[in-house]
Amino acid sequence: MTITQLEYVIAVDTYRSFVTAANKCFVTQPTLSMQIQKLEDTLGVKLFDRSHQPVVPTEIGEEIIAQARVLLAESEKIKEIISDRQKELSGELKVGIIPTVSPYILPKILNGFIQKYPQVKLIVWEQTTEMIIQQLKLGTLDCGILSTPLHESSLTEIPVFYENFVAYASKNSKLYKKKTISPDDIDMEEIWVLNEGHCMREQVLNICQRRKATKGFQHFEYNTGSVETLKRMVDMNNGATILPELALAEMSDKQRDRVRYFKSPEPAREVSIVMHRNFLKRRMIEALRAEILDFVPKRLRTKKKKEIMEI
């Protein structure tokens, strides 16, 4: 049994294809297949059911592959020990980030991080929470920047900041006429929300759970994954929406006049860096966390007088 064989097995499990796995491992498909066959012969069991397309692990294969992931993670720690002895951070850091956080964080911290750590290659994917969780478990991402808590026992969460939610209302909205608001003031019939699959949608619905929507005919239903689009829908089509506070940074004075804050305790979301429980690249992840904290306003670093919305 070799580490290379375990890498090949994990690649096939991750991509569910011998051809794709071989490409990702930079070897030919016959070479990868032969090494996996050797490992199966050594163990005396079949790891994959090749009659299925896509390829799936056998029952015992699932257990062995799970243990192989642990073994590979532990072997990578040897490289990390050496890296920790070096003064300069280097290597790749693969990060997943949800779309409702990305535009308000990444542009602000990217240049600073690159200048401080020129030997680190930051690779970022903007994805939904569900996709990031899946890739963290598979080991194809080093960390994710997500709204938490996730209640996933296989993942480790390090809270970074606690971002308040605010209302953004058109002049014809009842919310516009108030100085501060409470969840009971919200009429769900006039609220623009993100489509399903975005954790912020669930948090907004949790804010509004005390106020049931009145029954009425709705002439239009709009599905979007963009917070900025929600803002524009209010600007152009009336109604109201709920925004994360960092989305206010680049608003005009006219737009800021439409913002209404919640009474204490203010609804908020916890944003964390999330890793697999056997995570690696600790120094790089900590450097990323520090860069985000340097940007985030002090008031968002505490959860006092805030009510954290569940996903």
PDB file of C-alpha atoms in Angstrom:
ATOM      1  CA  MET A   1       0.000   0.000   0.000  1.00  0.00           C
ATOM      2  CA  THR A   2       1.414   3.388  -1.017  1.00  0.00           C
ATOM      3  CA  ILE A   3       0.391   7.011  -0.541  1.00  0.00           C
ATOM      4  CA  THR A   4       0.158   7.353  -4.335  1.00  0.00           C
ATOM      5  CA  GLN A   5      -2.342   4.503  -4.494  1.00  0.00           C
ATOM      6  CA  LEU A   6      -4.429   6.143  -1.776  1.00  0.00           C
ATOM      7  CA  GLU A   7      -4.330   9.441  -3.682  1.00  0.00           C
ATOM      8  CA  TYR A   8      -5.627   7.705  -6.794  1.00  0.00           C
ATOM      9  CA  VAL A   9      -8.438   6.002  -4.854  1.00  0.00           C
ATOM     10  CA  ILE A  10      -9.518   9.298  -3.297  1.00  0.00           C
ATOM     11  CA  ALA A  11      -9.439  11.003  -6.694  1.00  0.00           C
ATOM     12  CA  VAL A  12     -11.767   8.380  -8.178  1.00  0.00           C
ATOM     13  CA  ASP A  13     -14.098   8.707  -5.190  1.00  0.00           C
ATOM     14  CA  THR A  14     -14.097  12.501  -5.528  1.00  0.00           C
ATOM     15  CA  TYR A  15     -14.725  12.690  -9.272  1.00  0.00           C
ATOM     16  CA  ARG A  16     -16.550   9.355  -9.706  1.00  0.00           C
ATOM     17  CA  SER A  17     -14.656   8.749 -12.944  1.00  0.00           C
ATOM     18  CA  PHE A  18     -11.374   6.956 -13.658  1.00  0.00           C
ATOM     19  CA  VAL A  19     -10.683   9.226 -16.641  1.00  0.00           C
ATOM     20  CA  THR A  20     -11.289  12.485 -14.747  1.00  0.00           C
ATOM     21  CA  ALA A  21      -9.356  11.216 -11.726  1.00  0.00           C
ATOM     22  CA  ALA A  22      -6.367  10.349 -13.948  1.00  0.00           C
ATOM     23  CA  ASN A  23      -6.426  13.840 -15.489  1.00  0.00           C
ATOM     24  CA  LYS A  24      -6.542  15.478 -12.061  1.00  0.00           C
ATOM     25  CA  CYS A  25      -3.621  13.300 -10.896  1.00  0.00           C
ATOM     26  CA  PHE A  26      -1.632  14.027 -14.097  1.00  0.00           C
ATOM     27  CA  VAL A  27      -1.273  10.349 -15.031  1.00  0.00           C
ATOM     28  CA  THR A  28      -2.721   8.167 -17.749  1.00  0.00           C
ATOM     29  CA  GLN A  29      -5.949   6.332 -17.052  1.00  0.00           C
ATOM     30  CA  PRO A  30      -4.321   2.850 -17.452  1.00  0.00           C
ATOM     31  CA  THR A  31      -1.636   3.821 -14.901  1.00  0.00           C
ATOM     32  CA  LEU A  32      -4.234   4.954 -12.359  1.00  0.00           C
ATOM     33  CA  SER A  33      -6.419   1.876 -12.934  1.00  0.00           C
ATOM     34  CA  MET A  34      -3.446  -0.484 -12.571  1.00  0.00           C
ATOM     35  CA  GLN A  35      -2.400   1.068  -9.234  1.00  0.00           C
ATOM     36  CA  ILE A  36      -5.930   0.866  -7.851  1.00  0.00           C
ATOM     37  CA  GLN A  37      -6.178  -2.746  -9.013  1.00  0.00           C
ATOM     38  CA  LYS A  38      -2.890  -3.500  -7.195  1.00  0.00           C
ATOM     39  CA  LEU A  39      -4.253  -1.961  -4.011  1.00  0.00           C
ATOM     40  CA  GLU A  40      -7.465  -3.988  -4.301  1.00  0.00           C
ATOM     41  CA  ASP A  41      -5.401  -7.160  -4.789  1.00  0.00           C
ATOM     42  CA  THR A  42      -3.299  -6.300  -1.719  1.00  0.00           C
ATOM     43  CA  LEU A  43      -6.374  -5.675   0.419  1.00  0.00           C
ATOM     44  CA  GLY A  44      -8.356  -8.562  -1.026  1.00  0.00           C
ATOM     45  CA  VAL A  45     -11.488  -6.442  -1.578  1.00  0.00           C
ATOM     46  CA  LYS A  46     -13.070  -4.393  -4.356  1.00  0.00           C
ATOM     47  CA  LEU A  47     -13.097  -0.672  -3.597  1.00  0.00           C
ATOM     48  CA  PHE A  48     -15.303   0.419  -6.511  1.00  0.00           C
ATOM     49  CA  ASP A  49     -18.307  -0.975  -8.333  1.00  0.00           C
ATOM     50  CA  ARG A  50     -17.209  -0.413 -11.923  1.00  0.00           C
ATOM     51  CA  SER A  51     -20.545  -1.543 -13.391  1.00  0.00           C
ATOM     52  CA  HIS A  52     -22.112   1.761 -12.303  1.00  0.00           C
ATOM     53  CA  GLN A  53     -21.751   5.010 -14.203  1.00  0.00           C
ATOM     54  CA  PRO A  54     -20.657   7.172 -12.562  1.00  0.00           C
ATOM     55  CA  VAL A  55     -18.367   4.848 -10.588  1.00  0.00           C
ATOM     56  CA  VAL A  56     -19.396   4.327  -6.951  1.00  0.00           C
ATOM     57  CA  PRO A  57     -17.518   2.857  -3.979  1.00  0.00           C
ATOM     58  CA  THR A  58     -18.539  -0.530  -2.637  1.00  0.00           C
ATOM     59  CA  GLU A  59     -19.837  -0.720   0.930  1.00  0.00           C
ATOM     60  CA  ILE A  60     -16.426  -1.698   2.319  1.00  0.00           C
ATOM     61  CA  GLY A  61     -14.788   0.688  -0.141  1.00  0.00           C
ATOM     62  CA  GLU A  62     -16.568   3.647   1.507  1.00  0.00           C
ATOM     63  CA  GLU A  63     -15.050   2.737   4.892  1.00  0.00           C
ATOM     64  CA  ILE A  64     -11.567   2.251   3.462  1.00  0.00           C
ATOM     65  CA  ILE A  65     -11.714   5.500   1.474  1.00  0.00           C
ATOM     66  CA  ALA A  66     -12.790   7.436   4.572  1.00  0.00           C
ATOM     67  CA  GLN A  67      -9.759   6.082   6.415  1.00  0.00           C
ATOM     68  CA  ALA A  68      -7.537   6.810   3.403  1.00  0.00           C
ATOM     69  CA  ARG A  69      -8.553  10.479   3.591  1.00  0.00           C
ATOM     70  CA  VAL A  70      -7.459  10.575   7.233  1.00  0.00           C
ATOM     71  CA  LEU A  71      -4.131   8.911   6.398  1.00  0.00           C
ATOM     72  CA  LEU A  72      -3.413  11.343   3.571  1.00  0.00           C
ATOM     73  CA  ALA A  73      -4.287  14.327   5.752  1.00  0.00           C
ATOM     74  CA  GLU A  74      -1.864  13.075   8.396  1.00  0.00           C
ATOM     75  CA  SER A  75       0.874  12.564   5.806  1.00  0.00           C
ATOM     76  CA  GLU A  76       0.400  16.145   4.588  1.00  0.00           C
ATOM     77  CA  LYS A  77       1.098  17.358   8.114  1.00  0.00           C
ATOM     78  CA  ILE A  78       4.721  16.301   7.643  1.00  0.00           C
ATOM     79  CA  LYS A  79       5.008  18.887   4.848  1.00  0.00           C
ATOM     80  CA  GLU A  80       3.226  21.401   7.068  1.00  0.00           C
ATOM     81  CA  ILE A  81       5.754  20.898   9.872  1.00  0.00           C
ATOM     82  CA  ILE A  82       8.526  21.800   7.430  1.00  0.00           C
ATOM     83  CA  SER A  83       6.543  24.772   6.098  1.00  0.00           C
ATOM     84  CA  ASP A  84       5.955  26.056   9.641  1.00  0.00           C
ATOM     85  CA  ARG A  85       9.714  26.216  10.157  1.00  0.00           C
ATOM     86  CA  GLN A  86      10.060  28.505   7.172  1.00  0.00           C
ATOM     87  CA  LYS A  87       9.642  32.231   7.727  1.00  0.00           C
ATOM     88  CA  GLU A  88       7.598  32.889   4.591  1.00  0.00           C
ATOM     89  CA  LEU A  89       4.224  31.352   3.847  1.00  0.00           C
ATOM     90  CA  SER A  90       4.069  29.564   0.493  1.00  0.00           C
ATOM     91  CA  GLY A  91       1.809  27.238  -1.441  1.00  0.00           C
ATOM     92  CA  GLU A  92      -1.813  27.163  -2.584  1.00  0.00           C
ATOM     93  CA  LEU A  93      -4.841  28.060  -0.483  1.00  0.00           C
ATOM     94  CA  LYS A  94      -8.142  26.922  -2.006  1.00  0.00           C
ATOM     95  CA  VAL A  95     -11.061  28.893  -0.617  1.00  0.00           C
ATOM     96  CA  GLY A  96     -14.816  28.660  -1.147  1.00  0.00           C
ATOM     97  CA  ILE A  97     -16.942  31.705  -0.304  1.00  0.00           C
ATOM     98  CA  ILE A  98     -20.694  32.286  -0.430  1.00  0.00           C
ATOM     99  CA  PRO A  99     -22.007  34.935  -2.894  1.00  0.00           C
ATOM    100  CA  THR A 100     -23.635  37.044  -0.154  1.00  0.00           C
ATOM    101  CA  VAL A 101     -20.245  37.605   1.519  1.00  0.00           C
ATOM    102  CA  SER A 102     -17.818  37.580  -1.413  1.00  0.00           C
ATOM    103  CA  PRO A 103     -18.412  41.033  -2.994  1.00  0.00           C
ATOM    104  CA  TYR A 104     -18.131  42.825   0.346  1.00  0.00           C
ATOM    105  CA  ILE A 105     -14.968  41.071   1.594  1.00  0.00           C
ATOM    106  CA  LEU A 106     -12.755  39.821  -1.234  1.00  0.00           C
ATOM    107  CA  PRO A 107     -12.165  43.097  -3.140  1.00  0.00           C
ATOM    108  CA  LYS A 108     -11.163  44.762   0.138  1.00  0.00           C
ATOM    109  CA  ILE A 109      -8.634  42.183   1.344  1.00  0.00           C
ATOM    110  CA  LEU A 110      -7.235  40.603  -1.818  1.00  0.00           C
ATOM    111  CA  ASN A 111      -4.452  43.070  -2.643  1.00  0.00           C
ATOM    112  CA  GLY A 112      -3.319  43.337   0.974  1.00  0.00           C
ATOM    113  CA  PHE A 113      -3.129  39.559   1.368  1.00  0.00           C
ATOM    114  CA  ILE A 114      -1.192  39.113  -1.889  1.00  0.00           C
ATOM    115  CA  GLN A 115       1.286  41.854  -0.971  1.00  0.00           C
ATOM    116  CA  LYS A 116       1.912  40.388   2.488  1.00  0.00           C
ATOM    117  CA  TYR A 117       2.194  36.791   1.254  1.00  0.00           C
ATOM    118  CA  PRO A 118       3.544  36.884  -2.330  1.00  0.00           C
ATOM    119  CA  GLN A 119       4.438  33.164  -2.268  1.00  0.00           C
ATOM    120  CA  VAL A 120       0.846  32.126  -1.530  1.00  0.00           C
ATOM    121  CA  LYS A 121      -1.438  31.404  -4.481  1.00  0.00           C
ATOM    122  CA  LEU A 122      -5.021  32.171  -3.434  1.00  0.00           C
ATOM    123  CA  ILE A 123      -7.587  30.190  -5.451  1.00  0.00           C
ATOM    124  CA  VAL A 124     -11.172  31.267  -4.756  1.00  0.00           C
ATOM    125  CA  TRP A 125     -14.519  29.791  -5.819  1.00  0.00           C
ATOM    126  CA  GLU A 126     -17.822  31.574  -5.200  1.00  0.00           C
ATOM    127  CA  GLN A 127     -20.335  28.830  -4.387  1.00  0.00           C
ATOM    128  CA  THR A 128     -23.410  28.032  -2.316  1.00  0.00           C
ATOM    129  CA  THR A 129     -23.073  26.772   1.250  1.00  0.00           C
ATOM    130  CA  GLU A 130     -24.097  23.247   0.264  1.00  0.00           C
ATOM    131  CA  MET A 131     -21.417  23.020  -2.448  1.00  0.00           C
ATOM    132  CA  ILE A 132     -18.684  24.369  -0.158  1.00  0.00           C
ATOM    133  CA  ILE A 133     -19.568  21.912   2.605  1.00  0.00           C
ATOM    134  CA  GLN A 134     -19.417  19.029   0.128  1.00  0.00           C
ATOM    135  CA  GLN A 135     -16.010  20.091  -1.186  1.00  0.00           C
ATOM    136  CA  LEU A 136     -14.596  20.611   2.310  1.00  0.00           C
ATOM    137  CA  LYS A 137     -15.593  17.039   3.147  1.00  0.00           C
ATOM    138  CA  LEU A 138     -13.997  15.772  -0.070  1.00  0.00           C
ATOM    139  CA  GLY A 139     -10.823  17.739   0.580  1.00  0.00           C
ATOM    140  CA  THR A 140     -10.968  19.761  -2.679  1.00  0.00           C
ATOM    141  CA  LEU A 141     -11.144  23.020  -0.663  1.00  0.00           C
ATOM    142  CA  ASP A 142      -8.855  24.030   2.203  1.00  0.00           C
ATOM    143  CA  CYS A 143     -11.412  26.309   3.832  1.00  0.00           C
ATOM    144  CA  GLY A 144     -14.684  28.116   3.272  1.00  0.00           C
ATOM    145  CA  ILE A 145     -16.007  31.518   4.298  1.00  0.00           C
ATOM    146  CA  LEU A 146     -19.590  30.791   5.298  1.00  0.00           C
ATOM    147  CA  SER A 147     -22.481  31.845   7.444  1.00  0.00           C
ATOM    148  CA  THR A 148     -22.614  29.610  10.519  1.00  0.00           C
ATOM    149  CA  PRO A 149     -23.398  27.614  12.629  1.00  0.00           C
ATOM    150  CA  LEU A 150     -23.626  24.693  10.218  1.00  0.00           C
ATOM    151  CA  HIS A 151     -24.048  21.888  12.788  1.00  0.00           C
ATOM    152  CA  GLU A 152     -21.693  19.625  10.805  1.00  0.00           C
ATOM    153  CA  SER A 153     -19.680  17.336  13.101  1.00  0.00           C
ATOM    154  CA  SER A 154     -16.964  16.740  10.477  1.00  0.00           C
ATOM    155  CA  LEU A 155     -16.203  20.467  10.128  1.00  0.00           C
ATOM    156  CA  THR A 156     -14.448  23.025  12.335  1.00  0.00           C
ATOM    157  CA  GLU A 157     -15.787  26.600  12.494  1.00  0.00           C
ATOM    158  CA  ILE A 158     -13.784  29.681  13.544  1.00  0.00           C
ATOM    159  CA  PRO A 159     -16.112  32.714  13.847  1.00  0.00           C
ATOM    160  CA  VAL A 160     -14.650  35.882  12.300  1.00  0.00           C
ATOM    161  CA  PHE A 161     -17.387  38.509  12.525  1.00  0.00           C
ATOM    162  CA  TYR A 162     -21.076  39.070  13.269  1.00  0.00           C
ATOM    163  CA  GLU A 163     -22.788  41.132  10.584  1.00  0.00           C
ATOM    164  CA  ASN A 164     -26.048  42.937  11.294  1.00  0.00           C
ATOM    165  CA  PHE A 165     -28.992  42.744   8.920  1.00  0.00           C
ATOM    166  CA  VAL A 166     -30.747  45.960   7.881  1.00  0.00           C
ATOM    167  CA  ALA A 167     -33.874  46.767   5.896  1.00  0.00           C
ATOM    168  CA  TYR A 168     -33.669  48.632   2.605  1.00  0.00           C
ATOM    169  CA  ALA A 169     -37.035  50.165   1.745  1.00  0.00           C
ATOM    170  CA  SER A 170     -38.595  52.169  -1.069  1.00  0.00           C
ATOM    171  CA  LYS A 171     -40.504  55.356  -0.201  1.00  0.00           C
ATOM    172  CA  ASN A 172     -43.877  53.623  -0.592  1.00  0.00           C
ATOM    173  CA  SER A 173     -42.974  50.948   1.971  1.00  0.00           C
ATOM    174  CA  LYS A 174     -44.320  51.113   5.517  1.00  0.00           C
ATOM    175  CA  LEU A 175     -40.768  50.448   6.739  1.00  0.00           C
ATOM    176  CA  TYR A 176     -39.540  53.697   5.158  1.00  0.00           C
ATOM    177  CA  LYS A 177     -41.803  55.716   7.452  1.00  0.00           C
ATOM    178  CA  LYS A 178     -40.164  54.307  10.603  1.00  0.00           C
ATOM    179  CA  LYS A 179     -36.852  55.360  12.198  1.00  0.00           C
ATOM    180  CA  THR A 180     -36.106  51.867  13.513  1.00  0.00           C
ATOM    181  CA  ILE A 181     -37.970  48.643  12.883  1.00  0.00           C
ATOM    182  CA  SER A 182     -38.747  45.266  14.424  1.00  0.00           C
ATOM    183  CA  PRO A 183     -39.465  41.938  12.681  1.00  0.00           C
ATOM    184  CA  ASP A 184     -43.172  42.473  13.401  1.00  0.00           C
ATOM    185  CA  ASP A 185     -43.146  45.510  11.113  1.00  0.00           C
ATOM    186  CA  ILE A 186     -42.205  43.446   8.052  1.00  0.00           C
ATOM    187  CA  ASP A 187     -44.846  42.533   5.489  1.00  0.00           C
ATOM    188  CA  MET A 188     -43.572  39.509   3.563  1.00  0.00           C
ATOM    189  CA  GLU A 189     -45.770  40.462   0.606  1.00  0.00           C
ATOM    190  CA  GLU A 190     -43.428  43.378  -0.185  1.00  0.00           C
ATOM    191  CA  ILE A 191     -40.069  41.766   0.661  1.00  0.00           C
ATOM    192  CA  TRP A 192     -37.655  40.743  -2.106  1.00  0.00           C
ATOM    193  CA  VAL A 193     -35.646  37.664  -1.057  1.00  0.00           C
ATOM    194  CA  LEU A 194     -32.906  35.448  -2.497  1.00  0.00           C
ATOM    195  CA  ASN A 195     -33.846  32.204  -4.194  1.00  0.00           C
ATOM    196  CA  GLU A 196     -33.613  28.805  -2.520  1.00  0.00           C
ATOM    197  CA  GLY A 197     -30.162  27.369  -1.945  1.00  0.00           C
ATOM    198  CA  HIS A 198     -28.778  30.545  -0.364  1.00  0.00           C
ATOM    199  CA  CYS A 199     -28.380  30.454   3.411  1.00  0.00           C
ATOM    200  CA  MET A 200     -29.166  34.189   3.703  1.00  0.00           C
ATOM    201  CA  ARG A 201     -32.650  33.477   2.359  1.00  0.00           C
ATOM    202  CA  GLU A 202     -33.314  31.201   5.334  1.00  0.00           C
ATOM    203  CA  GLN A 203     -31.907  33.784   7.745  1.00  0.00           C
ATOM    204  CA  VAL A 204     -34.174  36.506   6.318  1.00  0.00           C
ATOM    205  CA  LEU A 205     -37.186  34.205   6.585  1.00  0.00           C
ATOM    206  CA  ASN A 206     -36.204  33.488  10.197  1.00  0.00           C
ATOM    207  CA  ILE A 207     -36.143  37.222  10.910  1.00  0.00           C
ATOM    208  CA  CYS A 208     -39.637  37.523   9.455  1.00  0.00           C
ATOM    209  CA  GLN A 209     -41.085  34.356  11.002  1.00  0.00           C
ATOM    210  CA  ARG A 210     -43.167  36.263  13.562  1.00  0.00           C
ATOM    211  CA  ARG A 211     -45.041  38.066  10.822  1.00  0.00           C
ATOM    212  CA  LYS A 212     -47.106  35.914   8.472  1.00  0.00           C
ATOM    213  CA  ALA A 213     -47.730  37.177   4.967  1.00  0.00           C
ATOM    214  CA  THR A 214     -51.280  38.209   4.157  1.00  0.00           C
ATOM    215  CA  LYS A 215     -52.937  36.268   1.412  1.00  0.00           C
ATOM    216  CA  GLY A 216     -53.119  38.133  -1.840  1.00  0.00           C
ATOM    217  CA  PHE A 217     -52.458  37.838  -5.542  1.00  0.00           C
ATOM    218  CA  GLN A 218     -48.823  38.359  -6.480  1.00  0.00           C
ATOM    219  CA  HIS A 219     -48.302  39.460 -10.074  1.00  0.00           C
ATOM    220  CA  PHE A 220     -44.584  38.763 -10.120  1.00  0.00           C
ATOM    221  CA  GLU A 221     -42.149  36.278  -8.603  1.00  0.00           C
ATOM    222  CA  TYR A 222     -38.417  36.846  -9.022  1.00  0.00           C
ATOM    223  CA  ASN A 223     -35.588  34.418  -8.239  1.00  0.00           C
ATOM    224  CA  THR A 224     -32.074  35.765  -7.806  1.00  0.00           C
ATOM    225  CA  GLY A 225     -28.855  34.825  -6.047  1.00  0.00           C
ATOM    226  CA  SER A 226     -27.536  38.397  -5.928  1.00  0.00           C
ATOM    227  CA  VAL A 227     -27.895  40.797  -3.007  1.00  0.00           C
ATOM    228  CA  GLU A 228     -27.070  43.686  -5.361  1.00  0.00           C
ATOM    229  CA  THR A 229     -29.992  42.690  -7.601  1.00  0.00           C
ATOM    230  CA  LEU A 230     -32.350  42.774  -4.615  1.00  0.00           C
ATOM    231  CA  LYS A 231     -31.194  46.325  -3.900  1.00  0.00           C
ATOM    232  CA  ARG A 232     -31.838  47.396  -7.487  1.00  0.00           C
ATOM    233  CA  MET A 233     -35.289  45.788  -7.465  1.00  0.00           C
ATOM    234  CA  VAL A 234     -36.221  48.019  -4.537  1.00  0.00           C
ATOM    235  CA  ASP A 235     -34.753  51.078  -6.292  1.00  0.00           C
ATOM    236  CA  MET A 236     -36.698  50.437  -9.499  1.00  0.00           C
ATOM    237  CA  ASN A 237     -39.798  48.482  -8.434  1.00  0.00           C
ATOM    238  CA  ASN A 238     -40.663  49.541  -4.869  1.00  0.00           C
ATOM    239  CA  GLY A 239     -41.067  47.126  -1.948  1.00  0.00           C
ATOM    240  CA  ALA A 240     -38.247  46.347   0.491  1.00  0.00           C
ATOM    241  CA  THR A 241     -35.495  43.827   1.132  1.00  0.00           C
ATOM    242  CA  ILE A 242     -33.108  42.733   3.888  1.00  0.00           C
ATOM    243  CA  LEU A 243     -29.384  43.371   3.364  1.00  0.00           C
ATOM    244  CA  PRO A 244     -26.169  42.484   5.223  1.00  0.00           C
ATOM    245  CA  GLU A 245     -24.614  45.627   6.720  1.00  0.00           C
ATOM    246  CA  LEU A 246     -21.406  45.446   4.674  1.00  0.00           C
ATOM    247  CA  ALA A 247     -23.548  45.951   1.555  1.00  0.00           C
ATOM    248  CA  LEU A 248     -24.079  49.576   2.640  1.00  0.00           C
ATOM    249  CA  ALA A 249     -20.421  50.581   2.188  1.00  0.00           C
ATOM    250  CA  GLU A 250     -20.703  51.893  -1.363  1.00  0.00           C
ATOM    251  CA  MET A 251     -24.244  53.264  -1.216  1.00  0.00           C
ATOM    252  CA  SER A 252     -25.003  56.831  -2.222  1.00  0.00           C
ATOM    253  CA  ASP A 253     -26.525  59.260   0.299  1.00  0.00           C
ATOM    254  CA  LYS A 254     -29.869  58.823  -1.455  1.00  0.00           C
ATOM    255  CA  GLN A 255     -29.686  55.054  -1.037  1.00  0.00           C
ATOM    256  CA  ARG A 256     -28.563  55.297   2.602  1.00  0.00           C
ATOM    257  CA  ASP A 257     -31.711  57.306   3.283  1.00  0.00           C
ATOM    258  CA  ARG A 258     -33.649  54.110   2.511  1.00  0.00           C
ATOM    259  CA  VAL A 259     -31.831  52.025   5.137  1.00  0.00           C
ATOM    260  CA  ARG A 260     -33.644  51.180   8.359  1.00  0.00           C
ATOM    261  CA  TYR A 261     -31.931  49.507  11.310  1.00  0.00           C
ATOM    262  CA  PHE A 262     -33.539  46.952  13.602  1.00  0.00           C
ATOM    263  CA  LYS A 263     -34.150  47.578  17.276  1.00  0.00           C
ATOM    264  CA  SER A 264     -31.920  45.726  19.747  1.00  0.00           C
ATOM    265  CA  PRO A 265     -31.223  42.834  19.749  1.00  0.00           C
ATOM    266  CA  GLU A 266     -30.451  43.302  16.065  1.00  0.00           C
ATOM    267  CA  PRO A 267     -30.724  40.241  13.817  1.00  0.00           C
ATOM    268  CA  ALA A 268     -27.271  39.273  12.547  1.00  0.00           C
ATOM    269  CA  ARG A 269     -25.356  36.502  10.832  1.00  0.00           C
ATOM    270  CA  GLU A 270     -22.218  34.809  12.111  1.00  0.00           C
ATOM    271  CA  VAL A 271     -19.557  34.569   9.389  1.00  0.00           C
ATOM    272  CA  SER A 272     -16.825  32.004   9.975  1.00  0.00           C
ATOM    273  CA  ILE A 273     -13.871  30.354   8.324  1.00  0.00           C
ATOM    274  CA  VAL A 274     -14.782  26.681   8.076  1.00  0.00           C
ATOM    275  CA  MET A 275     -12.405  23.753   7.590  1.00  0.00           C
ATOM    276  CA  HIS A 276     -12.488  19.965   7.747  1.00  0.00           C
ATOM    277  CA  ARG A 277     -11.816  18.823  11.304  1.00  0.00           C
ATOM    278  CA  ASN A 278      -8.470  17.392  10.119  1.00  0.00           C
ATOM    279  CA  PHE A 279      -7.593  20.635   8.377  1.00  0.00           C
ATOM    280  CA  LEU A 280      -4.151  21.599   7.131  1.00  0.00           C
ATOM    281  CA  LYS A 281      -2.490  24.904   6.133  1.00  0.00           C
ATOM    282  CA  ARG A 282      -3.221  26.400   9.546  1.00  0.00           C
ATOM    283  CA  ARG A 283      -0.826  29.324   9.149  1.00  0.00           C
ATOM    284  CA  MET A 284      -2.271  30.350   5.779  1.00  0.00           C
ATOM    285  CA  ILE A 285      -5.844  30.081   7.063  1.00  0.00           C
ATOM    286  CA  GLU A 286      -4.977  32.128  10.151  1.00  0.00           C
ATOM    287  CA  ALA A 287      -3.321  34.756   7.917  1.00  0.00           C
ATOM    288  CA  LEU A 288      -6.530  34.971   5.842  1.00  0.00           C
ATOM    289  CA  ARG A 289      -8.631  35.325   8.994  1.00  0.00           C
ATOM    290  CA  ALA A 290      -6.373  38.110  10.282  1.00  0.00           C
ATOM    291  CA  GLU A 291      -6.656  39.983   6.977  1.00  0.00           C
ATOM    292  CA  ILE A 292     -10.469  39.835   7.144  1.00  0.00           C
ATOM    293  CA  LEU A 293     -10.470  41.026  10.763  1.00  0.00           C
ATOM    294  CA  ASP A 294      -8.292  43.999   9.834  1.00  0.00           C
ATOM    295  CA  PHE A 295     -10.951  45.090   7.339  1.00  0.00           C
ATOM    296  CA  VAL A 296     -14.110  44.409   9.356  1.00  0.00           C
ATOM    297  CA  PRO A 297     -15.371  47.335  11.509  1.00  0.00           C
ATOM    298  CA  LYS A 298     -14.952  46.818  15.272  1.00  0.00           C
ATOM    299  CA  ARG A 299     -18.696  46.783  15.905  1.00  0.00           C
ATOM    300  CA  LEU A 300     -18.980  43.633  13.771  1.00  0.00           C
ATOM    301  CA  ARG A 301     -16.390  41.747  15.809  1.00  0.00           C
ATOM    302  CA  THR A 302     -18.761  41.191  18.738  1.00  0.00           C
ATOM    303  CA  LYS A 303     -22.162  39.514  18.992  1.00  0.00           C
ATOM    304  CA  LYS A 304     -23.311  41.565  21.985  1.00  0.00           C
ATOM    305  CA  LYS A 305     -26.851  42.927  21.592  1.00  0.00           C
ATOM    306  CA  LYS A 306     -27.324  40.785  18.484  1.00  0.00           C
ATOM    307  CA  GLU A 307     -29.535  37.809  17.723  1.00  0.00           C
ATOM    308  CA  ILE A 308     -27.703  35.326  15.503  1.00  0.00           C
ATOM    309  CA  MET A 309     -30.015  33.982  12.804  1.00  0.00           C
ATOM    310  CA  GLU A 310     -29.923  30.256  12.132  1.00  0.00           C
ATOM    311  CA  ILE A 311     -29.486  29.012   8.584  1.00  0.00           C
TER     312      ILE A 311
END
